[in-house]
């Protein structure tokens, strides 16, 4: 069974250190190219089912963008795939109100979600994005207990030293405070 286990230790070592001036200029240049070439007026209508586009990821040589906030029913979430010069909407992320990030790892596609179902925030596809199932979150060898939380979100993935990590945020009920945990992917 595929699951994510909480990573013990200091999360700071997953954070990239500051970028130099040259790297900052490259990021700005990349953003300008993507905006001009991929999000021009002809493409905006293709992504109208979401309130925003906030990142691009390459999966298997193809460009994807997560659907950050679906305008359609929250039964399924969106992501978009660049097919030639046209963005194609794929609407099969279970309960995926938000899709914050996507990554390919170990031959699978992972989607970081914000859902109405606590703890179900990592969806995994083993068939190149045709279908997704939830990967349970584990802590101390058991499924993570979400009692006391209002909602959860998986905001980002990072591959580090050959392992996949997910940053998951849990909002506490009746509070403005959050718990942020890092889970490591384990297959089996």
Coordinates of N, CA and C in Angstrom, one line a residue:
X1 N 0.8 -1.2 0.0 CA 0.0 0.0 0.0 C 0.9 1.2 0.0
X2 N 0.5 2.2 -0.8 CA 1.2 3.5 -0.8 C 0.8 4.4 0.3
X3 N 1.7 4.9 1.0 CA 1.4 5.9 2.1 C 2.5 6.8 2.3
X4 N 2.3 7.9 3.1 CA 3.3 8.8 3.4 C 3.5 8.8 4.9
X5 N 4.7 8.7 5.3 CA 5.0 8.6 6.8 C 5.7 9.9 7.2
X6 N 5.3 10.4 8.4 CA 5.9 11.6 8.9 C 7.4 11.5 9.0
X7 N 8.1 12.5 8.5 CA 9.5 12.6 8.6 C 10.0 13.1 9.9
X8 N 10.7 12.4 10.6 CA 11.3 12.9 11.9 C 12.5 13.8 11.6
X9 N 12.7 14.7 12.5 CA 13.9 15.5 12.3 C 13.5 16.9 11.9
X10 N 14.6 17.7 11.5 CA 14.4 19.1 11.2 C 14.0 19.3 9.8
X11 N 12.9 20.0 9.6 CA 12.4 20.2 8.2 C 13.3 21.3 7.5
X12 N 14.0 22.0 8.2 CA 14.8 23.1 7.6 C 15.8 22.5 6.6
X13 N 16.3 21.3 6.7 CA 17.2 20.8 5.8 C 16.6 20.6 4.4
X14 N 15.3 20.6 4.3 CA 14.6 20.5 3.0 C 14.5 21.8 2.3
X15 N 14.7 22.9 3.0 CA 14.5 24.2 2.5 C 15.8 24.6 1.7
X16 N 15.6 25.1 0.5 CA 16.7 25.5 -0.3 C 17.3 26.8 0.3
X17 N 18.6 26.9 0.3 CA 19.2 28.2 0.8 C 19.0 29.3 -0.3
X18 N 19.2 30.5 0.1 CA 19.0 31.7 -0.7 C 19.6 31.6 -2.1
X19 N 19.0 32.1 -3.1 CA 19.5 32.1 -4.5 C 20.3 33.4 -4.7
X20 N 21.4 33.3 -5.5 CA 22.2 34.4 -5.8 C 21.4 35.3 -6.9
X21 N 22.0 36.5 -7.2 CA 21.4 37.4 -8.1 C 21.1 36.8 -9.5
X22 N 22.1 36.0 -10.0 CA 21.9 35.4 -11.3 C 20.8 34.5 -11.3
X23 N 20.6 33.7 -10.3 CA 19.5 32.7 -10.2 C 18.2 33.5 -10.2
X24 N 18.1 34.6 -9.4 CA 16.9 35.4 -9.3 C 16.5 35.9 -10.7
X25 N 17.5 36.4 -11.5 CA 17.2 36.9 -12.8 C 16.6 35.8 -13.7
X26 N 17.2 34.6 -13.6 CA 16.7 33.5 -14.4 C 15.2 33.2 -14.1
X27 N 14.9 33.2 -12.8 CA 13.5 32.9 -12.4 C 12.6 34.0 -13.0
X28 N 12.9 35.2 -12.9 CA 12.1 36.3 -13.5 C 12.0 36.1 -15.0
X29 N 13.0 35.8 -15.7 CA 13.0 35.6 -17.1 C 12.1 34.4 -17.5
X30 N 12.2 33.4 -16.7 CA 11.3 32.2 -17.0 C 9.9 32.6 -16.8
X31 N 9.5 33.3 -15.8 CA 8.1 33.7 -15.5 C 7.6 34.5 -16.7
X32 N 8.4 35.4 -17.2 CA 8.0 36.2 -18.3 C 7.7 35.4 -19.6
X33 N 8.6 34.5 -19.9 CA 8.4 33.6 -21.0 C 7.1 32.8 -20.9
X34 N 6.9 32.2 -19.8 CA 5.7 31.3 -19.6 C 4.5 32.2 -19.7
X35 N 4.5 33.4 -19.1 CA 3.3 34.2 -19.2 C 3.0 34.6 -20.7
X36 N 4.0 35.0 -21.4 CA 3.8 35.4 -22.8 C 3.4 34.2 -23.7
X37 N 4.1 33.1 -23.6 CA 3.9 32.0 -24.5 C 2.7 31.1 -24.1
X38 N 2.5 30.8 -22.9 CA 1.6 29.8 -22.5 C 0.3 30.3 -21.9
X39 N 0.3 31.5 -21.4 CA -1.0 32.1 -20.8 C -1.5 33.3 -21.6
X40 N -1.2 33.4 -22.8 CA -1.7 34.5 -23.6 C -3.2 34.4 -23.7
X41 N -3.8 35.4 -24.4 CA -5.2 35.5 -24.4 C -5.9 34.3 -24.9
X42 N -5.3 33.6 -25.9 CA -5.9 32.3 -26.4 C -6.0 31.2 -25.4
X43 N -5.2 31.2 -24.4 CA -5.2 30.1 -23.4 C -6.0 30.4 -22.2
X44 N -6.4 31.6 -21.9 CA -7.1 32.0 -20.7 C -8.5 31.2 -20.7
X45 N -9.1 31.2 -21.8 CA -10.5 30.5 -21.8 C -10.4 29.1 -21.5
X46 N -9.3 28.4 -21.9 CA -9.1 27.0 -21.7 C -9.0 26.7 -20.2
X47 N -8.6 27.6 -19.4 CA -8.4 27.4 -17.9 C -9.5 28.1 -17.1
X48 N -10.6 28.4 -17.7 CA -11.7 29.2 -17.0 C -12.3 28.4 -15.9
X49 N -12.1 27.1 -15.8 CA -12.7 26.3 -14.7 C -12.0 26.4 -13.4
X50 N -11.0 27.2 -13.4 CA -10.2 27.5 -12.1 C -10.0 29.0 -11.9
X51 N -9.9 29.4 -10.6 CA -9.8 30.8 -10.3 C -8.3 31.3 -10.5
X52 N -7.4 30.4 -10.6 CA -6.0 30.8 -10.8 C -5.1 29.7 -11.3
X53 N -4.0 30.2 -11.9 CA -2.9 29.3 -12.3 C -1.7 29.8 -11.5
X54 N -1.0 28.9 -10.7 CA 0.1 29.4 -9.9 C 1.4 28.7 -10.1
X55 N 1.4 27.6 -10.8 CA 2.7 26.9 -11.1 C 2.5 25.9 -12.2
X56 N 3.7 25.6 -12.8 CA 3.8 24.7 -13.9 C 4.8 23.6 -13.4
X57 N 4.5 22.3 -13.8 CA 5.4 21.2 -13.5 C 5.5 20.4 -14.8
X58 N 6.7 19.8 -15.0 CA 6.9 18.9 -16.1 C 6.8 17.5 -15.6
X59 N 6.0 16.7 -16.3 CA 5.8 15.3 -15.9 C 5.9 14.5 -17.2
X60 N 6.9 13.7 -17.3 CA 7.1 12.8 -18.4 C 7.3 13.6 -19.7
X61 N 8.0 14.8 -19.6 CA 8.2 15.6 -20.8 C 7.0 16.4 -21.2
X62 N 6.0 16.4 -20.5 CA 4.8 17.2 -20.8 C 4.5 18.2 -19.7
X63 N 4.1 19.4 -20.0 CA 3.8 20.5 -19.1 C 2.4 20.4 -18.5
X64 N 2.3 20.4 -17.2 CA 1.1 20.4 -16.4 C 0.9 21.6 -15.6
X65 N -0.3 22.0 -15.2 CA -0.5 23.0 -14.2 C -1.7 22.6 -13.3
X66 N -1.5 22.6 -12.0 CA -2.5 22.2 -11.1 C -3.7 23.2 -11.1
X67 N -4.9 22.7 -11.0 CA -6.1 23.6 -10.9 C -6.2 24.1 -9.4
X68 N -5.9 25.3 -9.2 CA -5.8 25.8 -7.8 C -7.1 25.9 -7.1
X69 N -8.2 26.2 -7.8 CA -9.4 26.5 -7.1 C -10.6 26.3 -8.1
X70 N -11.1 25.1 -8.2 CA -12.2 24.8 -9.2 C -13.4 25.6 -9.0
X71 N -13.9 26.1 -10.1 CA -15.2 26.9 -10.1 C -16.3 25.9 -10.3
X72 N -16.1 24.7 -10.7 CA -17.1 23.7 -10.9 C -17.4 23.0 -9.6
X73 N -18.2 21.9 -9.6 CA -18.5 21.1 -8.4 C -17.2 20.7 -7.8
X74 N -17.2 20.6 -6.5 CA -16.0 20.2 -5.7 C -15.9 18.6 -5.6
X75 N -16.7 17.9 -6.3 CA -16.6 16.5 -6.3 C -15.3 16.0 -6.9
X76 N -14.8 16.8 -7.9 CA -13.6 16.4 -8.6 C -12.8 17.7 -8.8
X77 N -11.5 17.6 -8.7 CA -10.6 18.7 -8.9 C -10.0 18.6 -10.3
X78 N -9.3 19.7 -10.7 CA -8.8 19.8 -12.1 C -7.3 19.9 -12.1
X79 N -6.7 19.5 -13.2 CA -5.4 19.9 -13.6 C -5.4 20.0 -15.1
X80 N -4.4 20.6 -15.7 CA -4.4 20.9 -17.1 C -3.1 20.4 -17.7
X81 N -3.2 19.9 -18.9 CA -2.0 19.3 -19.6 C -1.9 20.1 -20.9
X82 N -0.7 20.5 -21.2 CA -0.4 21.2 -22.5 C -0.2 20.2 -23.6
X83 N -1.2 20.2 -24.5 CA -1.2 19.2 -25.6 C -0.9 20.0 -26.9
X84 N 0.3 20.0 -27.4 CA 0.7 20.9 -28.5 C 0.7 22.3 -28.1
X85 N -0.3 23.1 -28.6 CA -0.4 24.5 -28.2 C -1.8 24.8 -27.4
X86 N -2.4 23.7 -26.9 CA -3.7 23.8 -26.3 C -3.7 23.2 -24.9
X87 N -4.2 23.9 -23.9 CA -4.4 23.3 -22.6 C -5.6 22.4 -22.5
X88 N -5.5 21.2 -22.0 CA -6.6 20.3 -21.9 C -6.9 20.1 -20.4
X89 N -8.2 20.3 -20.0 CA -8.6 20.1 -18.6 C -8.8 18.7 -18.4
X90 N -8.2 18.2 -17.2 CA -8.5 16.8 -16.8 C -9.1 17.0 -15.4
X91 N -10.3 16.4 -15.2 CA -11.1 16.6 -14.0 C -11.4 15.3 -13.4
X92 N -10.4 14.8 -12.7 CA -10.5 13.5 -12.0 C -9.8 13.3 -10.7
X93 N -9.6 14.5 -10.0 CA -8.9 14.4 -8.7 C -10.1 14.3 -7.7
X94 N -10.1 13.2 -6.9 CA -11.3 13.0 -6.0 C -11.4 14.1 -4.9
X95 N -12.5 14.7 -4.8 CA -12.8 15.7 -3.8 C -11.8 16.8 -3.8
X96 N -11.2 17.1 -5.0 CA -10.1 18.0 -5.1 C -10.5 19.5 -5.3
X97 N -11.0 20.0 -4.2 CA -11.4 21.5 -4.2 C -10.2 22.3 -4.7
X98 N -9.0 22.0 -4.2 CA -7.8 22.7 -4.6 C -6.7 21.6 -5.0
X99 N -6.0 21.9 -6.1 CA -4.8 21.1 -6.4 C -3.6 22.1 -6.4
X100 N -2.8 21.9 -5.4 CA -1.7 22.9 -5.2 C -0.4 22.5 -5.9
X101 N -0.1 21.2 -6.1 CA 1.2 20.8 -6.6 C 1.0 19.4 -7.2
X102 N 1.9 19.1 -8.2 CA 1.9 17.8 -8.8 C 3.4 17.5 -9.0
X103 N 3.7 16.2 -9.0 CA 5.1 15.7 -9.2 C 5.0 14.3 -9.7
X104 N 6.0 13.9 -10.5 CA 6.2 12.5 -10.9 C 7.3 11.9 -10.0
X105 N 7.0 10.7 -9.5 CA 8.0 10.1 -8.6 C 7.7 8.6 -8.7
X106 N 8.8 7.8 -8.9 CA 8.7 6.3 -8.9 C 7.6 5.8 -9.9
X107 N 7.5 6.5 -11.0 CA 6.6 6.0 -12.1 C 5.1 6.4 -11.8
X108 N 4.9 7.2 -10.7 CA 3.5 7.6 -10.4 C 3.4 9.1 -10.4
X109 N 2.2 9.6 -10.6 CA 1.9 11.0 -10.5 C 1.2 11.3 -9.2
X110 N 1.8 12.3 -8.4 CA 1.2 12.7 -7.1 C 0.6 14.0 -7.3
X111 N -0.6 14.2 -6.7 CA -1.2 15.5 -6.7 C -1.5 16.0 -5.2
X112 N -1.1 17.2 -4.9 CA -1.3 17.7 -3.5 C -2.6 18.5 -3.5
X113 N -3.5 18.0 -2.7 CA -4.9 18.6 -2.7 C -5.3 19.3 -1.4
X114 N -6.3 20.1 -1.6 CA -7.1 20.6 -0.4 C -8.4 20.0 -0.6
X115 N -8.9 19.2 0.3 CA -10.2 18.6 0.1 C -11.1 18.9 1.4
X116 N -12.3 18.5 1.3 CA -13.2 18.6 2.4 C -13.1 17.3 3.3
X117 N -12.3 16.4 2.9 CA -12.1 15.1 3.7 C -10.8 15.2 4.4
X118 N -10.8 15.3 5.7 CA -9.5 15.5 6.4 C -8.5 14.3 6.1
X119 N -7.3 14.7 5.9 CA -6.2 13.7 5.7 C -6.1 13.2 4.3
X120 N -7.1 13.3 3.5 CA -7.1 12.8 2.1 C -6.6 14.0 1.2
X121 N -5.3 14.3 1.3 CA -4.8 15.4 0.6 C -3.7 15.0 -0.4
X122 N -3.3 13.8 -0.5 CA -2.3 13.3 -1.5 C -3.0 12.2 -2.3
X123 N -3.2 12.6 -3.6 CA -3.8 11.6 -4.5 C -2.7 11.1 -5.4
X124 N -2.7 9.8 -5.7 CA -1.7 9.1 -6.5 C -2.3 8.4 -7.7
X125 N -1.6 8.6 -8.9 CA -2.1 7.9 -10.1 C -1.0 6.9 -10.5
X126 N -1.4 5.7 -10.8 CA -0.4 4.7 -11.3 C -0.6 4.5 -12.8
X127 N -1.5 5.3 -13.4 CA -1.8 5.1 -14.8 C -1.7 6.4 -15.6
X128 N -0.6 7.2 -15.3 CA -0.3 8.4 -16.0 C -1.4 9.5 -15.9
X129 N -2.1 9.5 -14.8 CA -3.1 10.6 -14.5 C -4.5 10.3 -15.0
X130 N -4.7 9.0 -15.4 CA -6.1 8.7 -15.8 C -7.0 8.6 -14.6
X131 N -6.5 7.9 -13.6 CA -7.3 7.8 -12.3 C -6.4 8.1 -11.1
X132 N -7.0 8.5 -10.0 CA -6.3 8.8 -8.8 C -6.9 8.2 -7.6
X133 N -6.1 7.7 -6.6 CA -6.6 7.3 -5.4 C -5.9 8.0 -4.3
X134 N -6.4 8.0 -3.1 CA -5.8 8.7 -2.0 C -4.7 7.8 -1.3
X135 N -3.6 8.5 -1.0 CA -2.5 7.8 -0.2 C -2.7 8.2 1.3
X136 N -3.0 7.3 2.2 CA -3.2 7.7 3.6 C -1.9 8.2 4.2
X137 N -2.1 9.1 5.1 CA -0.9 9.7 5.8 C -0.7 9.0 7.1
X138 N 0.5 8.6 7.4 CA 0.9 7.8 8.5 C 1.8 8.5 9.5
X139 N 1.6 8.3 10.8 CA 2.4 8.9 11.8 C 2.6 7.9 12.9
X140 N 3.9 7.6 13.2 CA 4.2 6.6 14.2 C 3.6 5.2 13.9
X141 N 3.6 4.9 12.6 CA 3.1 3.5 12.2 C 1.6 3.4 12.1
X142 N 0.8 4.4 12.3 CA -0.6 4.3 12.2 C -1.2 5.5 11.4
X143 N -2.4 5.3 10.8 CA -3.0 6.4 10.0 C -3.1 7.6 10.9
X144 N -2.7 8.7 10.3 CA -2.6 10.0 11.1 C -4.0 10.4 11.6
X145 N -4.1 10.7 12.9 CA -5.4 11.0 13.5 C -5.7 12.5 13.3
X146 N -6.8 12.8 12.6 CA -7.1 14.2 12.2 C -8.1 14.8 13.2
X147 N -8.4 14.1 14.3 CA -9.3 14.7 15.3 C -8.7 16.1 15.8
X148 N -9.6 17.1 15.9 CA -9.2 18.4 16.3 C -8.8 19.3 15.2
X149 N -8.9 18.8 13.9 CA -8.5 19.7 12.8 C -9.8 20.0 12.0
X150 N -9.8 21.1 11.4 CA -10.9 21.6 10.5 C -10.7 21.2 9.1
X151 N -9.5 21.3 8.6 CA -9.2 20.9 7.2 C -7.7 20.7 7.1
X152 N -7.3 20.1 5.9 CA -5.9 19.9 5.7 C -5.6 20.1 4.2
X153 N -4.4 20.5 3.9 CA -3.9 20.8 2.6 C -2.5 20.3 2.4
X154 N -2.3 19.7 1.2 CA -0.9 19.4 0.8 C -0.5 20.5 -0.2
X155 N 0.4 21.3 0.3 CA 0.8 22.5 -0.5 C 2.0 22.2 -1.5
X156 N 2.9 21.3 -1.1 CA 4.1 21.1 -2.0 C 4.7 19.8 -1.8
X157 N 5.3 19.3 -2.8 CA 6.2 18.1 -2.8 C 7.6 18.5 -3.1
X158 N 8.5 17.7 -2.6 CA 9.9 17.9 -3.0 C 10.6 16.6 -3.0
X159 N 11.4 16.3 -4.0 CA 12.2 15.1 -4.0 C 13.6 15.5 -3.5
X160 N 14.1 14.8 -2.5 CA 15.3 15.1 -1.8 C 16.1 13.8 -1.5
X161 N 17.3 13.7 -1.9 CA 18.1 12.5 -1.7 C 17.4 11.2 -2.1
X162 N 16.6 11.3 -3.2 CA 16.0 10.1 -3.7 C 14.6 9.8 -3.1
X163 N 14.2 10.6 -2.1 CA 12.9 10.3 -1.4 C 11.9 11.5 -1.8
X164 N 10.7 11.2 -1.7 CA 9.6 12.1 -2.0 C 9.0 12.6 -0.6
X165 N 8.9 13.9 -0.5 CA 8.3 14.5 0.8 C 7.1 15.3 0.4
X166 N 6.1 15.4 1.3 CA 4.9 16.2 1.1 C 4.8 17.1 2.3
X167 N 4.6 18.4 2.0 CA 4.3 19.4 3.1 C 2.8 19.5 3.3
X168 N 2.3 19.0 4.4 CA 0.9 19.0 4.7 C 0.6 19.9 5.9
X169 N -0.5 20.8 5.7 CA -0.9 21.7 6.7 C -2.3 21.3 7.2
X170 N -2.4 21.3 8.5 CA -3.7 21.0 9.2 C -4.1 22.2 10.0
X171 N -5.4 22.7 9.7 CA -5.9 23.8 10.5 C -6.7 23.3 11.7
X172 N -6.3 23.9 12.9 CA -7.0 23.4 14.1 C -8.4 24.0 14.2
X173 N -9.3 23.3 14.7 CA -10.7 23.7 14.9 C -10.8 24.9 15.8
X174 N -11.6 25.9 15.5 CA -11.8 27.0 16.3 C -10.6 27.9 16.6
X175 N -9.6 27.8 15.8 CA -8.3 28.5 16.0 C -7.8 29.0 14.7
X176 N -6.9 30.0 14.8 CA -6.2 30.5 13.6 C -4.8 29.8 13.5
X177 N -4.6 28.8 14.3 CA -3.3 28.1 14.2 C -3.3 26.9 13.4
X178 N -2.1 26.5 12.9 CA -2.0 25.4 12.0 C -0.8 24.5 12.5
X179 N -0.9 23.2 12.2 CA 0.2 22.3 12.3 C 0.7 22.0 10.9
X180 N 2.0 22.1 10.7 CA 2.6 21.8 9.4 C 3.5 20.6 9.6
X181 N 3.3 19.6 8.9 CA 4.0 18.4 9.0 C 4.6 18.0 7.6
X182 N 5.7 17.3 7.7 CA 6.3 16.7 6.5 C 6.2 15.2 6.5
X183 N 5.7 14.7 5.4 CA 5.5 13.2 5.3 C 6.4 12.7 4.2
X184 N 7.0 11.5 4.4 CA 7.9 10.9 3.4 C 7.1 9.8 2.8
X185 N 7.2 9.7 1.5 CA 6.5 8.6 0.7 C 7.2 7.3 0.9
X186 N 6.3 6.3 1.2 CA 6.8 4.9 1.3 C 5.8 4.0 0.6
X187 N 6.4 3.1 -0.2 CA 5.5 2.2 -1.0 C 5.6 0.8 -0.3
X188 N 4.4 0.4 0.1 CA 4.4 -0.9 0.8 C 3.8 -0.9 2.2

